[in-house]
Coordinates of C-alpha atoms and ligand atoms in Angstrom, one line a residue:
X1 CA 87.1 71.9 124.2
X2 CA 85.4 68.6 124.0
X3 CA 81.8 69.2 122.2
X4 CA 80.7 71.3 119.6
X5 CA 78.6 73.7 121.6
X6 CA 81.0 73.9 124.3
X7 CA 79.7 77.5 125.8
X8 CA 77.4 78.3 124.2
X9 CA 79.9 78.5 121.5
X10 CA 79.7 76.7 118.2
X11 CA 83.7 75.4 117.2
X12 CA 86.1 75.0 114.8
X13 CA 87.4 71.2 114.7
X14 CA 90.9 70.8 113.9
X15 CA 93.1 68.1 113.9
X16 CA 90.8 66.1 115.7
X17 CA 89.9 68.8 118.5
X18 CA 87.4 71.3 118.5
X19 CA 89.5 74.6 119.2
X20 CA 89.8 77.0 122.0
X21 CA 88.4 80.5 121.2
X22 CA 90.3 83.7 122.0
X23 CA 87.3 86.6 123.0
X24 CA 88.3 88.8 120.0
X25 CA 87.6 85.8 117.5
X26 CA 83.8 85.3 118.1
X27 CA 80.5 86.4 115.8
X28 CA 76.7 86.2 116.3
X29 CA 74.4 83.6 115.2
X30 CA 70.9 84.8 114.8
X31 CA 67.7 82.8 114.5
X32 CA 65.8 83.8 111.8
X33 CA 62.6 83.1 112.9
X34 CA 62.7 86.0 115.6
X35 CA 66.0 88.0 114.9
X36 CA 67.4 87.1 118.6
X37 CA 70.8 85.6 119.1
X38 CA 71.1 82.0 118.8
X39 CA 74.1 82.0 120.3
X40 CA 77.9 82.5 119.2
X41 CA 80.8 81.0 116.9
X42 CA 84.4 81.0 117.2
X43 CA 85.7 82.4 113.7
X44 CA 88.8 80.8 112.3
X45 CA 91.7 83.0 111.6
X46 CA 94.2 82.6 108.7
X47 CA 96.4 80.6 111.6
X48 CA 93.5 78.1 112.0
X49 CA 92.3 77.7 108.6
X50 CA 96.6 77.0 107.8
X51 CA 96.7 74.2 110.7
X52 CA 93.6 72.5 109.4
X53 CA 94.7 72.4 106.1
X54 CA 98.1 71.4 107.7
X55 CA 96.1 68.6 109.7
X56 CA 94.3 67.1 106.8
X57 CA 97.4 66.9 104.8
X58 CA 99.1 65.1 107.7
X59 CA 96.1 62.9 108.3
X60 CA 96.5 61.9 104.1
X61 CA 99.5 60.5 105.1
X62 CA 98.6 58.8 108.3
X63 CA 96.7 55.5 109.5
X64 CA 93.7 56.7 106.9
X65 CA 96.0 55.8 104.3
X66 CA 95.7 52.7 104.8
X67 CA 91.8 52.1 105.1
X68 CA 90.4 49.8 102.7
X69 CA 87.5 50.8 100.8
X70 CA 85.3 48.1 103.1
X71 CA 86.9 50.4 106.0
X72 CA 86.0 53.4 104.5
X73 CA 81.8 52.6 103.9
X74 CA 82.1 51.1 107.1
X75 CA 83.1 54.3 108.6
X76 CA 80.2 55.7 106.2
X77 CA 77.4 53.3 107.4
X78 CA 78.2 53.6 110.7
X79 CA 78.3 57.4 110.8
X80 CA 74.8 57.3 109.2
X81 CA 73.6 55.3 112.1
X82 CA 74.9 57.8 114.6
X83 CA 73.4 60.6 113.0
X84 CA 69.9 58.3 113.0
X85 CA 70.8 58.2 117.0
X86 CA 71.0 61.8 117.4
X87 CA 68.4 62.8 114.8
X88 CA 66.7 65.4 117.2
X89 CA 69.7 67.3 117.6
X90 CA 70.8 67.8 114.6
X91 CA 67.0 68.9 114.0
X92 CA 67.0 71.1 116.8
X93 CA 70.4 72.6 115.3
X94 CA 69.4 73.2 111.8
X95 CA 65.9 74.9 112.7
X96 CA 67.8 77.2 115.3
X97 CA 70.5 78.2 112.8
X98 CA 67.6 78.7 109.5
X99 CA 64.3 79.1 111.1
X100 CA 63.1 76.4 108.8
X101 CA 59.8 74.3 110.4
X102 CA 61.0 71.3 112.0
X103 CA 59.1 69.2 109.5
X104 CA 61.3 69.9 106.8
X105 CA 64.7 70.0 109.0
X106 CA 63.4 65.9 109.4
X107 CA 62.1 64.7 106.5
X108 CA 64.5 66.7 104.0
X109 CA 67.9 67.9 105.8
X110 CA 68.6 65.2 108.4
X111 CA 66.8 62.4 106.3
X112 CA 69.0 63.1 103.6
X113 CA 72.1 63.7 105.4
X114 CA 71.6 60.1 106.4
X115 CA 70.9 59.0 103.0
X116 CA 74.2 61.0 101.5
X117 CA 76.3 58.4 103.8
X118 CA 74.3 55.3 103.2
X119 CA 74.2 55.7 99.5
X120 CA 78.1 56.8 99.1
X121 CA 79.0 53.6 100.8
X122 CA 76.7 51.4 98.5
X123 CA 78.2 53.4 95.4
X124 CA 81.9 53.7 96.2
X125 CA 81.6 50.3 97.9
X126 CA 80.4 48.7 94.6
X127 CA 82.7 50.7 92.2
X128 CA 84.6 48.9 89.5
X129 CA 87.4 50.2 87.1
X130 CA 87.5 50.3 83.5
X131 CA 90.4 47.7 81.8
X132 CA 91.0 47.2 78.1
X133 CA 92.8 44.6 76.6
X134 CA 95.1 46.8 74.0
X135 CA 95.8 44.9 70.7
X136 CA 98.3 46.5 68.7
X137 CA 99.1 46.1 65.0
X138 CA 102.6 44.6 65.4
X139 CA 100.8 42.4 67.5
X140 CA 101.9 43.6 71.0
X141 CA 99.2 42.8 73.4
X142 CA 98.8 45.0 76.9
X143 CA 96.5 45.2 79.3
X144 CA 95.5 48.7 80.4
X145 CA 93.9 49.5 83.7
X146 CA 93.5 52.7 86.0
X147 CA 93.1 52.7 90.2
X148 CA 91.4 55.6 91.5
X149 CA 93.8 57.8 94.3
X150 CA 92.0 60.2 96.1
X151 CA 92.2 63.7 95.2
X152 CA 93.9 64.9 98.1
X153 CA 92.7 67.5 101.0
X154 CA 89.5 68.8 99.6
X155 CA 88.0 72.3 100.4
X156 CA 84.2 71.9 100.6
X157 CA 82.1 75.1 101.4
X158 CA 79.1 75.6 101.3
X159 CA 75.9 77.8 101.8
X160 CA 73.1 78.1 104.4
X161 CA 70.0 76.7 102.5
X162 CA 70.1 72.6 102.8
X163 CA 73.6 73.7 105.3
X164 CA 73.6 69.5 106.5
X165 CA 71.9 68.0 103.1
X166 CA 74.9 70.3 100.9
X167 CA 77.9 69.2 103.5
X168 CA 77.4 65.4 103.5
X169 CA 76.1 65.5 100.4
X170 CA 80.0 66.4 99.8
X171 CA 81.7 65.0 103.0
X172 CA 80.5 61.5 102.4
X173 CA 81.6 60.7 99.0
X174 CA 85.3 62.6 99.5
X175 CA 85.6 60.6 102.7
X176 CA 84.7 57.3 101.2
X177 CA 86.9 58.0 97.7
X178 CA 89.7 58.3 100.6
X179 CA 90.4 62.1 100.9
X180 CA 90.5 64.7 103.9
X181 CA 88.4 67.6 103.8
X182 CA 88.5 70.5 105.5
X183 CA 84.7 72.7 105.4
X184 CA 83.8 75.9 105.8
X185 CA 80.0 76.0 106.3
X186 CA 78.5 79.0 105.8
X187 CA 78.6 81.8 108.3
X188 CA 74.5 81.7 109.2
X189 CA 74.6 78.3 109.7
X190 CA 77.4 76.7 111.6
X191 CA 75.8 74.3 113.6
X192 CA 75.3 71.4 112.0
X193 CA 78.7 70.9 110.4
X194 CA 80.5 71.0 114.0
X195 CA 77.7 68.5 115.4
X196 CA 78.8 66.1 112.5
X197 CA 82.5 66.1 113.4
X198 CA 81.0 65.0 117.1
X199 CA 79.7 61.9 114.9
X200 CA 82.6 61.4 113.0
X201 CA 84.7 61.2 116.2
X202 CA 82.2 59.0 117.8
X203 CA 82.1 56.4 114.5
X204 CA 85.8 56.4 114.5
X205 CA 87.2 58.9 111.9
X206 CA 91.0 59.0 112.5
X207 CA 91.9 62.5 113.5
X208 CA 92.5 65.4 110.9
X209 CA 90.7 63.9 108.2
X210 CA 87.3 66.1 108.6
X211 CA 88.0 69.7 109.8
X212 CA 85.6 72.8 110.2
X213 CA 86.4 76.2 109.8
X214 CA 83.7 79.5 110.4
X215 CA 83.8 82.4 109.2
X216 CA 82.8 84.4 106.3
X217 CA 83.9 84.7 103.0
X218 CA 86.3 87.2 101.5
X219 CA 88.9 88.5 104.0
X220 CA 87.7 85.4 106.5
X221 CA 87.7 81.5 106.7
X222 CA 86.3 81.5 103.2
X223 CA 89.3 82.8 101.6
X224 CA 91.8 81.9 103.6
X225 CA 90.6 78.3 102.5
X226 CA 90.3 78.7 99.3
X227 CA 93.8 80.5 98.6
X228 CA 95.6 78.3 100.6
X229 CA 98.3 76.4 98.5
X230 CA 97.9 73.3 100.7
X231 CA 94.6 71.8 98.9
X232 CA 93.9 70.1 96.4
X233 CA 91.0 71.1 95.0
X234 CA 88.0 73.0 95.7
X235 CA 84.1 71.5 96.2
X236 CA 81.7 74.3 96.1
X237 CA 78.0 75.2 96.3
X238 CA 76.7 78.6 96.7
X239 CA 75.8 81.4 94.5
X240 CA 77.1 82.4 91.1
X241 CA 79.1 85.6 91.8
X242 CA 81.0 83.6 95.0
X243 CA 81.5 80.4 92.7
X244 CA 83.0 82.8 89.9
X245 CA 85.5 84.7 92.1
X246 CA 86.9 81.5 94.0
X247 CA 87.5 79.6 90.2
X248 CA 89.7 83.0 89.4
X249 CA 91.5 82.6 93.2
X250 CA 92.5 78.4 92.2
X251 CA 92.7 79.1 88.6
X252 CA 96.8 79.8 89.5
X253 CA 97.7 76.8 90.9
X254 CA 95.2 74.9 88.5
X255 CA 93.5 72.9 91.1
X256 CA 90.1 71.1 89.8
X257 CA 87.0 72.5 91.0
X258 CA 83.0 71.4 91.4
X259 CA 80.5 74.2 91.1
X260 CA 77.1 73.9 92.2
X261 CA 75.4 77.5 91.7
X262 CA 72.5 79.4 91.2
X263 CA 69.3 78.7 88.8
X264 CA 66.5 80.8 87.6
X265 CA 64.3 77.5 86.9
X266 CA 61.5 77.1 84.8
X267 CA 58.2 75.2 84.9
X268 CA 56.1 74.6 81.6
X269 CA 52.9 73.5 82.3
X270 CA 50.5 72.0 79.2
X271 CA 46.9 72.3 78.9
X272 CA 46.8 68.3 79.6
X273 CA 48.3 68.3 83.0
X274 CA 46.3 66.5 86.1
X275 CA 45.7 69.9 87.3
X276 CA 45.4 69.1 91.2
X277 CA 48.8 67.1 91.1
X278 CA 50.4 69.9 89.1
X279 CA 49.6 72.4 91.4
X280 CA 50.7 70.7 94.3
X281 CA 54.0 69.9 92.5
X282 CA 54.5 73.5 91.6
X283 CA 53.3 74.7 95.3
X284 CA 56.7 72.3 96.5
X285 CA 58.4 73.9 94.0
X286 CA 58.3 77.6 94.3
X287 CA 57.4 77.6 98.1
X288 CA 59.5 75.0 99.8
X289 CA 61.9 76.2 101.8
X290 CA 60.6 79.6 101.5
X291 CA 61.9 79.8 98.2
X292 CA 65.9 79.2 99.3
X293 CA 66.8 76.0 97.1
X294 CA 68.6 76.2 94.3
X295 CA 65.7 73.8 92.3
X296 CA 62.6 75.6 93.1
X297 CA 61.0 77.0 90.3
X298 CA 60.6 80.9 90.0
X299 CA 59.3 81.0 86.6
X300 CA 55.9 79.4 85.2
X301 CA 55.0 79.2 81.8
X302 CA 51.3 78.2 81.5
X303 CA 49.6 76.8 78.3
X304 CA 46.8 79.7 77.6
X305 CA 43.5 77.4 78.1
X306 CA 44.5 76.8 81.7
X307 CA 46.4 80.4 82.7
X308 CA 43.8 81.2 84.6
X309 CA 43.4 78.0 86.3
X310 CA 47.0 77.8 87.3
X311 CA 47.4 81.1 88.7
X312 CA 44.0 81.3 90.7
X313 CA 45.0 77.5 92.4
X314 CA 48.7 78.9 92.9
X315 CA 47.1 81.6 94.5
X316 CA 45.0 79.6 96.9
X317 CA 48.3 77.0 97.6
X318 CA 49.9 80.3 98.6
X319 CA 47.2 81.7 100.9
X320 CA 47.0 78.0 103.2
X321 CA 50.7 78.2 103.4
X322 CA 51.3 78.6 107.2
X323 CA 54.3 80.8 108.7
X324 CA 54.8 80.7 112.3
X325 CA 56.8 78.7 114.8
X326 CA 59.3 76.8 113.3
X327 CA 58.9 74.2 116.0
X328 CA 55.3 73.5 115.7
X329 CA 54.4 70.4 113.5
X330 CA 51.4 72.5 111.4
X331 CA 54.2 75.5 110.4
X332 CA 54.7 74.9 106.5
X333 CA 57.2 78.3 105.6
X334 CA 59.7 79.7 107.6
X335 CA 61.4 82.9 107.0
X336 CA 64.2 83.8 104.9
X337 CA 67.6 83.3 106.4
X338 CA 68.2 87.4 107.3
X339 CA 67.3 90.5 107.3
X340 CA 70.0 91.3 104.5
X341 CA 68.8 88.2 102.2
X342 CA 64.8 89.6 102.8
X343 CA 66.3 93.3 101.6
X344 CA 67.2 91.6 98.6
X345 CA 64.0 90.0 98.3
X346 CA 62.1 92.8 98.8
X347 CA 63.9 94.6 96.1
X348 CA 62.3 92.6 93.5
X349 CA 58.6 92.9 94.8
X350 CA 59.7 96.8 93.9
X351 CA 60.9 95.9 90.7
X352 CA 58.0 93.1 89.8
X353 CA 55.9 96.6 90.2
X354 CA 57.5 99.3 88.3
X355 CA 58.0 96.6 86.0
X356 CA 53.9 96.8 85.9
X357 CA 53.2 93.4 87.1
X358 CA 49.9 92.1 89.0
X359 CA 50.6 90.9 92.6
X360 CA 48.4 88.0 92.5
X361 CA 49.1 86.9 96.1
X362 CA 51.7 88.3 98.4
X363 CA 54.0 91.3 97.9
X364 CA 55.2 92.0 101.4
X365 CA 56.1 91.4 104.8
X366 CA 53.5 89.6 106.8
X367 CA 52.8 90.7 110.4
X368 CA 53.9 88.0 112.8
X369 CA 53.0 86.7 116.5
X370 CA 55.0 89.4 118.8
X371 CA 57.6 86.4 119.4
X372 CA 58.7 85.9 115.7
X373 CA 58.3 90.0 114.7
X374 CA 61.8 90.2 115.1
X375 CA 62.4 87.1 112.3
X376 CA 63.2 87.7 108.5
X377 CA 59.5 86.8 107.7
X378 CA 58.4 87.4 103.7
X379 CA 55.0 86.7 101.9
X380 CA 54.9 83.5 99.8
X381 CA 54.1 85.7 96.0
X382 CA 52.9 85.1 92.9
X383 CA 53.0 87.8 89.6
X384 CA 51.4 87.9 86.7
X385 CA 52.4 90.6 84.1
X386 CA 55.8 90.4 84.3
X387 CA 57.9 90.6 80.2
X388 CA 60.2 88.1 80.0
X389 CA 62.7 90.6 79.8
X390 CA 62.2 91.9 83.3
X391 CA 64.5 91.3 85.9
X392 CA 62.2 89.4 88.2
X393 CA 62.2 86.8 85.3
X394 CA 65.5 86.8 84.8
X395 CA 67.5 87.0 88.3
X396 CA 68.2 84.5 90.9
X397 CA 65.6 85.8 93.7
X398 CA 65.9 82.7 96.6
X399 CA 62.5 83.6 97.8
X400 CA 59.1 82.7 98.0
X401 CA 58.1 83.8 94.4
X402 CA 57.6 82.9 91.4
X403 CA 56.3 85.1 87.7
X404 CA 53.6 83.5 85.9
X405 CA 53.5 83.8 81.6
X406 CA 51.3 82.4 79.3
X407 CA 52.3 80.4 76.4
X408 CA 50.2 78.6 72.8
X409 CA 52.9 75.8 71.5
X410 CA 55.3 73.8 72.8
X411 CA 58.2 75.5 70.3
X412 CA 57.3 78.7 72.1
X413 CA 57.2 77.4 76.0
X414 CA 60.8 75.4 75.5
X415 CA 61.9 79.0 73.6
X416 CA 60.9 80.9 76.7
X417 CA 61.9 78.2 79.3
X418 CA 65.8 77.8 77.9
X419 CA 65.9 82.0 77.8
X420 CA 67.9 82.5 80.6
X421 CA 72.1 82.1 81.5
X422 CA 71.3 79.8 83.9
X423 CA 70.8 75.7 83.6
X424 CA 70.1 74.0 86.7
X425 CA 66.8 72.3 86.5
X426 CA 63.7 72.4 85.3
X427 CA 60.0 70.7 85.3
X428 CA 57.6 69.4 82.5
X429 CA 54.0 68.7 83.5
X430 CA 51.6 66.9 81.2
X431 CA 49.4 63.8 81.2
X432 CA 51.4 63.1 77.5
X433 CA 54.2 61.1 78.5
X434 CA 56.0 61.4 74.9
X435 CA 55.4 65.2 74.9
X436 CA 56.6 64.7 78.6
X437 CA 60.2 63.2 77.8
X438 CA 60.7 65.2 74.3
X439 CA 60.0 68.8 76.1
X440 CA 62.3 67.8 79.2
X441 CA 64.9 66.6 77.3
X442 CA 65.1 70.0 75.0
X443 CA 65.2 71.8 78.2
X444 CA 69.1 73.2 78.9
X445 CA 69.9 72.5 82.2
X446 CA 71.3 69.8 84.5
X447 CA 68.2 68.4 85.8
X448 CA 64.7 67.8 84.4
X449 CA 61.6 66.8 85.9
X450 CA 58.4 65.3 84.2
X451 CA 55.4 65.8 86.7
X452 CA 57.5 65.6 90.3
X453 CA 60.2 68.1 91.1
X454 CA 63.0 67.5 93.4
X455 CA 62.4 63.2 93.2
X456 CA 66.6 62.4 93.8
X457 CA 68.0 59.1 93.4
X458 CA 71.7 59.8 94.6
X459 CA 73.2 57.9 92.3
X460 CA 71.9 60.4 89.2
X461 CA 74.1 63.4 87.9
X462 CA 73.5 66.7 89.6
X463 CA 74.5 69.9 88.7
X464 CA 74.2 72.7 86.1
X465 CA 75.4 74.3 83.2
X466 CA 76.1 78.0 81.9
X467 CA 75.9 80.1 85.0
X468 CA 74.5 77.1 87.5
X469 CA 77.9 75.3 87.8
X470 CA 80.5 73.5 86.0
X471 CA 80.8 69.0 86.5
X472 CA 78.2 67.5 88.2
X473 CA 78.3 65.0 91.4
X474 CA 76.4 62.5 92.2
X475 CA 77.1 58.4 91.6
X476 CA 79.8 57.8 89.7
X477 CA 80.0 61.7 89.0
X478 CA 81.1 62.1 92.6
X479 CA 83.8 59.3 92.1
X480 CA 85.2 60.9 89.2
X481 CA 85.7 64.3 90.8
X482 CA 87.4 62.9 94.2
X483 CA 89.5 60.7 92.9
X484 CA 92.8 60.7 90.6
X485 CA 93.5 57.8 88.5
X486 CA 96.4 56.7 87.2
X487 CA 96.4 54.1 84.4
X488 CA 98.4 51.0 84.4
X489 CA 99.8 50.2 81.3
X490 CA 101.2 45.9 81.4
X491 CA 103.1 44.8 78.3
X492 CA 101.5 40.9 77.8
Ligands
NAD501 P1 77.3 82.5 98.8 O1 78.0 82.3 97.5 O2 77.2 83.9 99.4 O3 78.1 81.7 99.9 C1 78.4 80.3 99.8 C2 79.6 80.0 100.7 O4 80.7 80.6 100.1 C3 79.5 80.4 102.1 O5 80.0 79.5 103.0 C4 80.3 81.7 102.1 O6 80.8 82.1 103.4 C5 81.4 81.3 101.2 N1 82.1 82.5 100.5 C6 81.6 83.7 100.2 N2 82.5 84.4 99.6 C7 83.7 83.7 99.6 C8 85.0 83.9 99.1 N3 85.3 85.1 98.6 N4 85.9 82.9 99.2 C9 85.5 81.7 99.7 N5 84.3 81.4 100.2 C10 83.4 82.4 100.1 O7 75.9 81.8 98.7 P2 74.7 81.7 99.8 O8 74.1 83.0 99.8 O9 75.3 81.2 101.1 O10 73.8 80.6 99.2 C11 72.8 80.9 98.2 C12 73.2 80.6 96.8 O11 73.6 79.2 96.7 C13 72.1 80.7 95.8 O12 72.6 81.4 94.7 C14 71.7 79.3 95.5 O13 71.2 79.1 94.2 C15 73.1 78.6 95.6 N6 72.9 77.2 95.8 C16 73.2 76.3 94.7 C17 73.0 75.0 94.9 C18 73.3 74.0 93.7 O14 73.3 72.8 94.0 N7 73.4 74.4 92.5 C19 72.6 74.5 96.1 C20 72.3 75.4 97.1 C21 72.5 76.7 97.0
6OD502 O1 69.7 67.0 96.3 C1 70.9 67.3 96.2 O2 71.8 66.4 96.2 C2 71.3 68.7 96.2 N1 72.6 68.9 96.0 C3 70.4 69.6 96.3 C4 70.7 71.0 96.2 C5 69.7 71.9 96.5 C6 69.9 73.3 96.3 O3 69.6 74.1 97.1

């Protein structure tokens, strides 16, 4: 096998090769958008998933050894420049694997997978060590320094949401700290991670040092990844009950681990906020994506003056929202990414109602152009009503949707906005700057936004605490997480 797509068949990459199929070993990928089958993927066996964790701890050892860091960004830069090349067909890719509309595949997944590799080069290409000159009381003088190793083979996996934006968001700073890494995308969307080992061939990666593996998770490629004794550590985005069950699988051979997991994220808006630009921030927030990234916001806490306001405008943002064909330019929502994750959804439009909440807008399953019936389609929704008890307020949905509670003071909204296991991000909006910084800094999560949601700078922390994750990456956060170091202690 030479390509990716070889068949009609999306590969594993191994050692340099993508590998040969046997008939028994292959799985459906559906598109979303109308339910038909995409095409197919080679699922990696326990035999595979062994000889590419066997191939990227030969490839540690090998000619990458030696790459400088220079070499290294290099490689970075110029893989950046070959994905800008082939833009379109890593668009095509991620749109066919996750229905999402093409604008967003461009100017989200593909930008960004671009900007992981450009802005890991600048930051590991500009890193510096720590060094202390050590004066002890006798009078003994040392100097103390420590050089970052890499961390070894690293197993990245990952989820189907941002599938290309999540990977090289991973892949580029493990590859430029030096490691090898073998990924196991998720099952829905396989594309895009074997199209970027074409790239990384093509930009001169040395064989064995980025490796894919399909498959699922538990009894698949997932776990035979994760419990294999061969790596070195485990990178990991995806949802909180996965991220919990593979820290138990490496918590026996005590292997460091990066969790990036689920959020239940709050928005506090005050009575002062630039209403327009607040509820075009929240309509990026709860609808982009159709819901399905970790950041958007699922609950609102409204100052009561403006309740109203808020939930009539959110209503009309939700109502111009346009589903349809991913491909056209004017489609702003996509479907969900299955029939399984829309069950799920669906389940908590059932419970938002015995709960006794008001569907303000949505609630259901819209009917769709006889092409795209077929597709995991959902209504963009909005509640009002909800307690903050209820389980729509208090569990991970990943849709379109978001609850809507009124609040008086700010003591109250920061109460209600930190009332939840999660901590991934957050938003404050308000024309008061001070108010702005005070209410987003009492907020207990990873990430929090004053009057923009989602604005990255890469070289920020990201990440989460209680049940969104455990370290963060990101800049120097990345460096610290794939790499090693060992101080050097010199007697003066
Ligand atoms: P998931 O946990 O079901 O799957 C994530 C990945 O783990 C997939 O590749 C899957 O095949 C694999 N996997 C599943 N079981 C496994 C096992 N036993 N061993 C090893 N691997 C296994 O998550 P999902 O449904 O693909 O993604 C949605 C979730 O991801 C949401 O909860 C969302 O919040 C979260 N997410 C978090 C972030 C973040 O940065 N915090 C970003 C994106 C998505
Ligand atoms: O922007 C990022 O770097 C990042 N990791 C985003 C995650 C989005 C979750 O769905």
């Amino acid at each position: 096998m030479t390509t990716a797509f070889a068949d009609g068949i999306v590969h594993n990459f191994v050692g340099g090769e993508f590998a040969e199929p046997d008939s028994r070993s292959l799985f459906d990928n559906i598109n979303p958008a109308t339910g038909d089958l995409a095409g197919r993927v080679h699922e990696a066996g326990a035999a595979l998933v062994d000889r590419a964790v066997r191939s990227a701890r030969d490839a540690l050892a090998g000619p990458w050894s030696s790459w400088t860091v220079n070499d290294r960004t290099a490689l970075l830069r110029r893989a950046a420049d070959r994905i800008q090349e082939r833009f379109e067909e890593f668009v095509a890719a991620e749109v066919r694997d996750t229905g999402k509309p093409v604008t967003h595949a461009r100017d989200v997944d593909v930008a960004r997978a671009i900007a992981n590799f450009r802005a890991f080069a600048d930051v590991v290409g500009a890193a510096g060590q720590a060094s202390f000159l050590t004066e002890l009381p006798d009078g003994r003088r040392a100097l103390n320094y420590a050089i970052r190793k890499p961390l070894g083979v690293v197993a990245v996996v990952v989820p189907w949401n941002l599938p290309l934006l999540l990977l090289t968001w991973k892949v580029a700073p493990a590859l430029a700290c030096g490691n090898t890494v073998v990924v196991k995308p998720s099952e829905e969307t396989p594309s895009t991670a074997a199209l970027l080992a074409e790239v990384l061939r093509e930009a001169g990666l040395p064989a064995g040092v980025y490796n894919v593996v399909h498959g699922f998770g538990g009894g698949s490629a997932g776990e035979s990844l994760t419990t294999h004794p061969g790596i070195d550590g485990v990178t990991f985005t995806g949802s909180t009950a996965t991220g919990s069950h593979v820290m138990r699988t490496v918590a026996g051979r005590v292997r460091p681990v990066s969790f990036e997991l689920g959020g239940k994220n709050a928005a506090v808006v005050f009575a002062d906020a630039d209403l327009d630009a607040t509820l075009d921030g929240l309509r990026r927030s709860i609808f982009s994506n159709t819901g399905q990234v970790c950041l958007c916001t699922e609950r609102v806490y409204v100052q009561r003056p403006i309740f109203d306001d808020v939930v009539d405008g959110l209503a009309a943002r939700a109502r111009e929202l346009t589903l349809g064909d991913p491909l056209s330019e004017t489609t702003t929502t996509g479907p969900l990414i299955s029939r399984a994750h829309r069950d799920k959804v669906l389940t908590y439009f059932s419970l938002a109602r015995e709960a006794g909440a008001t569907t303000v807008v949505g609630g259901g399953v819209p009917s769709m152009a006889p092409a795209l019936d077929g597709g995991s389609w959902i209504e963009p929704t909005i509640w009002v009503g909800l307690g903050q008890q209820d389980r729509p307020m208090r569990d991970e949905v990943f849709g379109p949707v978001a609850g809507v509670i009124p609040f008086d003071s700010e003591e109250e909204a920061i109460a209600l906005a930190n009332d939840t296991e999660y901590g991934l991000a957050s938003s404050v909006w308000t024309s008061d700057l001070t108010r702005g910084h005070r209410v987003a800094q009492a907020m207990r999560v990873g990430m929090s936004w004053v009057n923009t949601w989602f604005l990255r700078d890469l070289r920020s922390p990201f990440g989460g605490m209680g049940l969104s994750g455990i370290g963060r990456e990101g800049g120097e956060a990345s460096l610290h997480f794939y790499t090693e170091p060992t101080n050097v202690c010199v007697q003066l």
